[in-house]
mmCIF file of C-alpha atoms and ligand atoms in Angstrom:
data_model
loop_
_atom_site.group_PDB
_atom_site.id
_atom_site.type_symbol
_atom_site.label_atom_id
_atom_site.label_comp_id
_atom_site.label_asym_id
_atom_site.label_seq_id
_atom_site.Cartn_x
_atom_site.Cartn_y
_atom_site.Cartn_z
ATOM 1 C CA UNK A 227 26.192 -12.860 -0.409
ATOM 2 C CA UNK A 228 23.283 -11.256 -2.385
ATOM 3 C CA UNK A 229 22.291 -7.847 -1.832
ATOM 4 C CA UNK A 230 18.984 -6.438 -1.588
ATOM 5 C CA UNK A 231 17.676 -4.328 -4.049
ATOM 6 C CA UNK A 232 15.846 -1.137 -2.642
ATOM 7 C CA UNK A 233 13.129 1.252 -4.042
ATOM 8 C CA UNK A 234 13.210 3.036 -6.507
ATOM 9 C CA UNK A 235 15.688 0.678 -8.068
ATOM 10 C CA UNK A 236 14.085 -0.095 -11.502
ATOM 11 C CA UNK A 237 14.671 -3.913 -11.499
ATOM 12 C CA UNK A 238 11.891 -3.868 -8.983
ATOM 13 C CA UNK A 239 9.515 -2.280 -11.562
ATOM 14 C CA UNK A 240 10.430 -4.802 -14.203
ATOM 15 C CA UNK A 241 7.813 -7.914 -15.085
ATOM 16 C CA UNK A 242 10.096 -10.689 -14.983
ATOM 17 C CA UNK A 243 11.331 -12.940 -17.711
ATOM 18 C CA UNK A 244 10.008 -16.887 -17.374
ATOM 19 C CA UNK A 245 12.575 -19.587 -17.120
ATOM 20 C CA UNK A 246 12.559 -21.532 -20.321
ATOM 21 C CA UNK A 247 14.912 -24.106 -18.913
ATOM 22 C CA UNK A 248 15.624 -25.286 -15.481
ATOM 23 C CA UNK A 249 19.103 -25.572 -15.092
ATOM 24 C CA UNK A 250 22.266 -25.575 -12.875
ATOM 25 C CA UNK A 251 22.069 -21.446 -12.815
ATOM 26 C CA UNK A 252 18.655 -21.359 -11.511
ATOM 27 C CA UNK A 253 19.045 -23.933 -8.839
ATOM 28 C CA UNK A 254 22.077 -22.047 -7.594
ATOM 29 C CA UNK A 255 20.431 -18.432 -7.582
ATOM 30 C CA UNK A 256 17.451 -19.957 -5.777
ATOM 31 C CA UNK A 257 20.295 -21.443 -3.299
ATOM 32 C CA UNK A 258 21.840 -17.884 -2.714
ATOM 33 C CA UNK A 259 18.408 -16.404 -2.650
ATOM 34 C CA UNK A 260 17.296 -18.349 0.463
ATOM 35 C CA UNK A 261 20.527 -17.585 2.085
ATOM 36 C CA UNK A 262 20.118 -13.858 1.561
ATOM 37 C CA UNK A 263 16.590 -14.262 2.784
ATOM 38 C CA UNK A 264 17.393 -15.829 6.103
ATOM 39 C CA UNK A 265 20.512 -13.110 6.485
ATOM 40 C CA UNK A 266 17.716 -10.611 6.238
ATOM 41 C CA UNK A 267 15.126 -12.105 8.228
ATOM 42 C CA UNK A 268 12.692 -12.268 5.453
ATOM 43 C CA UNK A 269 9.909 -14.690 4.973
ATOM 44 C CA UNK A 270 10.269 -14.534 1.181
ATOM 45 C CA UNK A 271 12.601 -13.231 -1.605
ATOM 46 C CA UNK A 272 11.978 -12.558 -5.297
ATOM 47 C CA UNK A 273 14.723 -12.671 -7.891
ATOM 48 C CA UNK A 274 14.176 -8.850 -8.596
ATOM 49 C CA UNK A 275 14.962 -8.077 -5.085
ATOM 50 C CA UNK A 276 18.425 -9.139 -5.708
ATOM 51 C CA UNK A 277 18.849 -7.370 -8.923
ATOM 52 C CA UNK A 278 17.778 -10.655 -10.934
ATOM 53 C CA UNK A 279 15.557 -10.474 -13.801
ATOM 54 C CA UNK A 280 14.317 -13.831 -13.737
ATOM 55 C CA UNK A 281 10.732 -15.443 -12.171
ATOM 56 C CA UNK A 282 12.375 -17.079 -9.365
ATOM 57 C CA UNK A 283 11.118 -16.622 -5.697
ATOM 58 C CA UNK A 284 11.524 -18.186 -2.319
ATOM 59 C CA UNK A 285 9.632 -18.648 0.743
ATOM 60 C CA UNK A 286 9.667 -19.556 4.120
ATOM 61 C CA UNK A 287 7.176 -18.372 6.574
ATOM 62 C CA UNK A 288 9.217 -19.583 9.679
ATOM 63 C CA UNK A 289 8.403 -23.218 9.893
ATOM 64 C CA UNK A 290 11.830 -23.987 8.127
ATOM 65 C CA UNK A 291 10.183 -25.364 5.089
ATOM 66 C CA UNK A 292 11.575 -23.303 2.211
ATOM 67 C CA UNK A 293 9.440 -23.245 -0.891
ATOM 68 C CA UNK A 294 11.261 -22.436 -4.310
ATOM 69 C CA UNK A 295 9.082 -21.352 -7.019
ATOM 70 C CA UNK A 296 9.766 -21.154 -10.742
ATOM 71 C CA UNK A 297 7.630 -19.513 -12.748
ATOM 72 C CA UNK A 298 4.971 -19.448 -10.081
ATOM 73 C CA UNK A 299 1.355 -18.480 -11.361
ATOM 74 C CA UNK A 300 -2.101 -18.320 -9.125
ATOM 75 C CA UNK A 301 -4.605 -20.805 -10.658
ATOM 76 C CA UNK A 302 -7.267 -20.266 -8.026
ATOM 77 C CA UNK A 303 -8.097 -17.491 -5.457
ATOM 78 C CA UNK A 304 -10.625 -17.649 -2.620
ATOM 79 C CA UNK A 305 -11.582 -15.381 0.229
ATOM 80 C CA UNK A 306 -10.294 -12.294 1.117
ATOM 81 C CA UNK A 307 -8.240 -10.720 3.866
ATOM 82 C CA UNK A 308 -6.373 -7.439 4.578
ATOM 83 C CA UNK A 309 -3.082 -7.480 6.474
ATOM 84 C CA UNK A 310 -0.191 -5.007 7.032
ATOM 85 C CA UNK A 311 2.850 -6.102 4.904
ATOM 86 C CA UNK A 312 6.549 -5.031 5.108
ATOM 87 C CA UNK A 313 9.119 -5.386 2.304
ATOM 88 C CA UNK A 314 12.788 -5.830 2.434
ATOM 89 C CA UNK A 315 13.194 -3.607 -0.702
ATOM 90 C CA UNK A 316 10.860 -0.848 0.856
ATOM 91 C CA UNK A 317 12.600 -0.947 4.335
ATOM 92 C CA UNK A 318 10.260 0.833 7.072
ATOM 93 C CA UNK A 319 7.150 1.013 5.471
ATOM 94 C CA UNK A 320 4.065 -0.863 6.151
ATOM 95 C CA UNK A 321 1.035 -0.830 3.640
ATOM 96 C CA UNK A 322 -2.369 -2.741 4.427
ATOM 97 C CA UNK A 323 -2.648 -5.057 1.482
ATOM 98 C CA UNK A 324 -5.874 -7.040 0.371
ATOM 99 C CA UNK A 325 -5.339 -10.407 -0.647
ATOM 100 C CA UNK A 326 -6.946 -13.692 -1.349
ATOM 101 C CA UNK A 327 -7.206 -15.962 1.914
ATOM 102 C CA UNK A 328 -6.575 -19.339 0.115
ATOM 103 C CA UNK A 329 -4.799 -19.801 -3.229
ATOM 104 C CA UNK A 330 -3.676 -22.480 -5.554
ATOM 105 C CA UNK A 331 -0.640 -21.938 -7.621
ATOM 106 C CA UNK A 332 1.066 -23.697 -10.171
ATOM 107 C CA UNK A 333 5.114 -23.470 -10.786
ATOM 108 C CA UNK A 334 8.201 -25.386 -11.651
ATOM 109 C CA UNK A 335 10.437 -26.953 -8.757
ATOM 110 C CA UNK A 336 13.981 -26.773 -8.962
ATOM 111 C CA UNK A 337 14.221 -29.772 -11.310
ATOM 112 C CA UNK A 338 11.778 -28.303 -13.686
ATOM 113 C CA UNK A 339 9.075 -30.627 -12.745
ATOM 114 C CA UNK A 340 5.575 -29.237 -12.671
ATOM 115 C CA UNK A 341 3.921 -28.674 -9.371
ATOM 116 C CA UNK A 342 0.706 -27.298 -7.950
ATOM 117 C CA UNK A 343 0.276 -26.338 -4.092
ATOM 118 C CA UNK A 344 -2.672 -25.154 -2.152
ATOM 119 C CA UNK A 345 -1.653 -22.401 0.586
ATOM 120 C CA UNK A 346 -3.892 -20.230 3.185
ATOM 121 C CA UNK A 347 -3.270 -17.514 5.455
ATOM 122 C CA UNK A 348 0.211 -16.408 5.759
ATOM 123 C CA UNK A 349 1.708 -18.600 3.492
ATOM 124 C CA UNK A 350 -0.610 -17.440 0.797
ATOM 125 C CA UNK A 351 0.156 -14.223 1.355
ATOM 126 C CA UNK A 352 3.696 -14.225 1.463
ATOM 127 C CA UNK A 353 3.666 -16.028 -1.955
ATOM 128 C CA UNK A 354 1.353 -13.682 -3.496
ATOM 129 C CA UNK A 355 3.680 -10.957 -2.178
ATOM 130 C CA UNK A 356 6.471 -12.589 -4.260
ATOM 131 C CA UNK A 357 4.608 -13.265 -7.467
ATOM 132 C CA UNK A 358 3.784 -9.358 -7.538
ATOM 133 C CA UNK A 359 7.516 -8.634 -7.259
ATOM 134 C CA UNK A 360 7.950 -10.956 -10.167
ATOM 135 C CA UNK A 361 5.183 -8.796 -12.161
ATOM 136 C CA UNK A 362 7.101 -5.623 -10.913
ATOM 137 C CA UNK A 363 4.522 -4.889 -8.230
ATOM 138 C CA UNK A 364 5.649 -3.518 -4.816
ATOM 139 C CA UNK A 365 3.456 -3.182 -1.531
ATOM 140 C CA UNK A 366 3.390 0.695 -2.230
ATOM 141 C CA UNK A 367 1.834 0.237 -5.472
ATOM 142 C CA UNK A 368 -1.397 -1.188 -3.420
ATOM 143 C CA UNK A 369 -1.639 2.511 -1.936
ATOM 144 C CA UNK A 370 -3.703 5.211 -3.787
ATOM 145 C CA UNK A 371 -1.637 8.166 -5.369
ATOM 146 C CA UNK A 372 -2.115 10.507 -2.373
ATOM 147 C CA UNK A 373 -1.296 8.043 0.087
ATOM 148 C CA UNK A 374 1.949 7.192 -1.771
ATOM 149 C CA UNK A 375 3.121 10.373 -1.810
ATOM 150 C CA UNK A 376 2.783 11.081 1.776
ATOM 151 C CA UNK A 377 3.844 7.769 2.909
ATOM 152 C CA UNK A 378 7.140 7.764 0.808
ATOM 153 C CA UNK A 379 7.950 11.570 1.705
ATOM 154 C CA UNK A 380 11.321 11.801 3.390
ATOM 155 C CA UNK A 381 11.063 11.977 7.047
HETATM 156 ZN ZN1 ZN B 207 8.478 -7.703 -1.107
#
Protein backbone atom coordinates (compact mmCIF):
# COMPACT_ATOMS: atom_id res chain seq x y z
CA UNK A 1 0.00 0.00 0.00
CA UNK A 2 1.26 3.47 -0.89
CA UNK A 3 1.89 5.67 2.13
CA UNK A 4 0.53 9.18 2.40
CA UNK A 5 3.23 11.84 2.54
CA UNK A 6 2.54 14.61 5.05
CA UNK A 7 3.38 18.30 5.24
CA UNK A 8 6.19 19.53 5.45
CA UNK A 9 7.61 16.85 3.13
CA UNK A 10 9.37 18.52 0.22
CA UNK A 11 7.68 16.39 -2.47
CA UNK A 12 4.45 18.24 -1.67
CA UNK A 13 6.05 21.57 -2.59
CA UNK A 14 7.27 20.61 -6.03
CA UNK A 15 5.57 21.27 -9.33
CA UNK A 16 5.12 17.85 -10.91
CA UNK A 17 6.66 16.80 -14.16
CA UNK A 18 4.18 16.29 -16.98
CA UNK A 19 3.83 12.75 -18.31
CA UNK A 20 5.22 12.56 -21.84
CA UNK A 21 4.25 8.96 -22.56
CA UNK A 22 1.41 7.06 -20.93
CA UNK A 23 2.36 3.45 -20.34
CA UNK A 24 1.85 0.52 -18.00
CA UNK A 25 3.77 2.24 -15.21
CA UNK A 26 1.31 5.16 -15.11
CA UNK A 27 -1.68 2.77 -15.16
CA UNK A 28 -0.17 0.84 -12.28
CA UNK A 29 0.52 3.96 -10.20
CA UNK A 30 -3.03 5.25 -10.79
CA UNK A 31 -4.45 1.91 -9.71
CA UNK A 32 -2.40 1.91 -6.52
CA UNK A 33 -3.38 5.54 -5.86
CA UNK A 34 -7.08 4.63 -6.09
CA UNK A 35 -6.52 1.91 -3.46
CA UNK A 36 -4.66 4.33 -1.19
CA UNK A 37 -7.40 6.96 -1.62
CA UNK A 38 -10.10 4.51 -0.53
CA UNK A 39 -7.98 3.09 2.31
CA UNK A 40 -7.54 6.60 3.70
CA UNK A 41 -11.16 7.65 3.04
CA UNK A 42 -10.12 10.51 0.82
CA UNK A 43 -12.15 11.89 -2.08
CA UNK A 44 -9.04 12.58 -4.10
CA UNK A 45 -5.33 11.89 -4.18
CA UNK A 46 -2.47 13.37 -6.17
CA UNK A 47 0.81 11.58 -6.92
CA UNK A 48 2.99 13.91 -4.79
CA UNK A 49 0.90 12.82 -1.79
CA UNK A 50 2.38 9.36 -2.19
CA UNK A 51 5.86 10.71 -2.89
CA UNK A 52 5.67 10.48 -6.69
CA UNK A 53 6.68 13.52 -8.69
CA UNK A 54 4.36 12.98 -11.67
CA UNK A 55 1.26 14.73 -12.95
CA UNK A 56 -1.22 12.03 -11.90
CA UNK A 57 -4.34 12.32 -9.74
CA UNK A 58 -7.44 10.33 -8.85
CA UNK A 59 -10.82 11.59 -7.62
CA UNK A 60 -13.97 9.89 -6.32
CA UNK A 61 -16.37 12.14 -4.46
CA UNK A 62 -18.35 9.19 -3.13
CA UNK A 63 -20.41 8.08 -6.11
CA UNK A 64 -17.96 5.29 -6.94
CA UNK A 65 -17.07 6.97 -10.20
CA UNK A 66 -13.32 7.07 -10.16
CA UNK A 67 -11.75 9.70 -12.35
CA UNK A 68 -8.10 9.11 -13.23
CA UNK A 69 -6.30 12.20 -14.40
CA UNK A 70 -3.01 12.49 -16.25
CA UNK A 71 -1.63 16.00 -16.90
CA UNK A 72 -4.92 17.70 -15.96
CA UNK A 73 -5.30 21.38 -16.85
CA UNK A 74 -8.18 23.78 -16.23
CA UNK A 75 -9.39 25.37 -19.47
CA UNK A 76 -12.53 27.14 -18.18
CA UNK A 77 -13.71 28.43 -14.81
CA UNK A 78 -17.10 29.90 -13.83
CA UNK A 79 -18.41 31.30 -10.59
CA UNK A 80 -16.83 31.23 -7.16
CA UNK A 81 -17.57 29.51 -3.91
CA UNK A 82 -15.86 29.31 -0.52
CA UNK A 83 -15.89 25.98 1.30
CA UNK A 84 -13.87 24.37 4.03
CA UNK A 85 -11.43 21.71 2.86
CA UNK A 86 -9.23 19.15 4.51
CA UNK A 87 -6.31 17.21 3.08
CA UNK A 88 -4.81 13.79 3.84
CA UNK A 89 -1.35 15.39 3.72
CA UNK A 90 -2.24 18.10 6.25
CA UNK A 91 -4.11 16.16 8.95
CA UNK A 92 -6.49 17.95 11.33
CA UNK A 93 -6.28 21.26 9.50
CA UNK A 94 -9.32 22.70 7.73
CA UNK A 95 -9.10 25.76 5.55
CA UNK A 96 -11.75 27.82 3.79
CA UNK A 97 -10.73 27.91 0.15
CA UNK A 98 -12.27 30.00 -2.60
CA UNK A 99 -12.57 28.05 -5.83
CA UNK A 100 -14.45 28.11 -9.12
CA UNK A 101 -17.92 26.58 -8.91
CA UNK A 102 -17.79 25.17 -12.41
CA UNK A 103 -14.81 24.10 -14.42
CA UNK A 104 -13.83 22.44 -17.63
CA UNK A 105 -10.62 20.44 -17.63
CA UNK A 106 -8.55 18.65 -20.22
CA UNK A 107 -6.41 15.65 -19.39
CA UNK A 108 -5.20 12.31 -20.68
CA UNK A 109 -7.00 9.19 -19.57
CA UNK A 110 -5.10 6.08 -18.49
CA UNK A 111 -4.87 4.97 -22.12
CA UNK A 112 -3.30 8.25 -23.15
CA UNK A 113 -6.44 9.54 -24.85
CA UNK A 114 -7.07 13.29 -24.69
CA UNK A 115 -10.26 13.88 -22.72
CA UNK A 116 -12.35 16.85 -21.59
CA UNK A 117 -14.61 16.93 -18.55
CA UNK A 118 -17.01 19.48 -17.12
CA UNK A 119 -17.49 19.45 -13.38
CA UNK A 120 -19.28 21.55 -10.79
CA UNK A 121 -19.58 21.96 -7.02
CA UNK A 122 -17.85 19.25 -4.96
CA UNK A 123 -16.41 17.42 -7.97
CA UNK A 124 -14.96 20.66 -9.37
CA UNK A 125 -13.53 21.48 -5.93
CA UNK A 126 -11.94 18.04 -5.50
CA UNK A 127 -10.36 18.22 -8.96
CA UNK A 128 -9.03 21.76 -8.34
CA UNK A 129 -7.62 20.64 -4.98
CA UNK A 130 -5.71 17.80 -6.71
CA UNK A 131 -4.49 20.10 -9.51
CA UNK A 132 -3.17 22.41 -6.77
CA UNK A 133 -1.16 19.45 -5.43
CA UNK A 134 0.35 18.87 -8.88
CA UNK A 135 1.50 22.50 -8.81
CA UNK A 136 3.04 22.09 -5.37
CA UNK A 137 0.24 23.96 -3.62
CA UNK A 138 -1.47 22.88 -0.38
CA UNK A 139 -4.64 24.16 1.34
CA UNK A 140 -2.45 26.00 3.86
CA UNK A 141 -0.95 27.97 0.97
CA UNK A 142 -4.39 29.56 0.61
CA UNK A 143 -3.95 31.16 4.06
CA UNK A 144 -2.21 34.47 4.61
CA UNK A 145 1.16 34.20 6.43
CA UNK A 146 -0.19 35.18 9.86
CA UNK A 147 -3.11 32.75 9.74
CA UNK A 148 -0.74 30.11 8.48
CA UNK A 149 1.64 30.62 11.41
CA UNK A 150 -1.10 30.22 14.01
CA UNK A 151 -2.91 27.38 12.29
CA UNK A 152 0.25 25.29 11.95
CA UNK A 153 1.64 26.05 15.39
CA UNK A 154 2.09 22.89 17.41
CA UNK A 155 -0.83 22.42 19.75
ZN1 LIG B 1 -4.88 17.36 -0.54
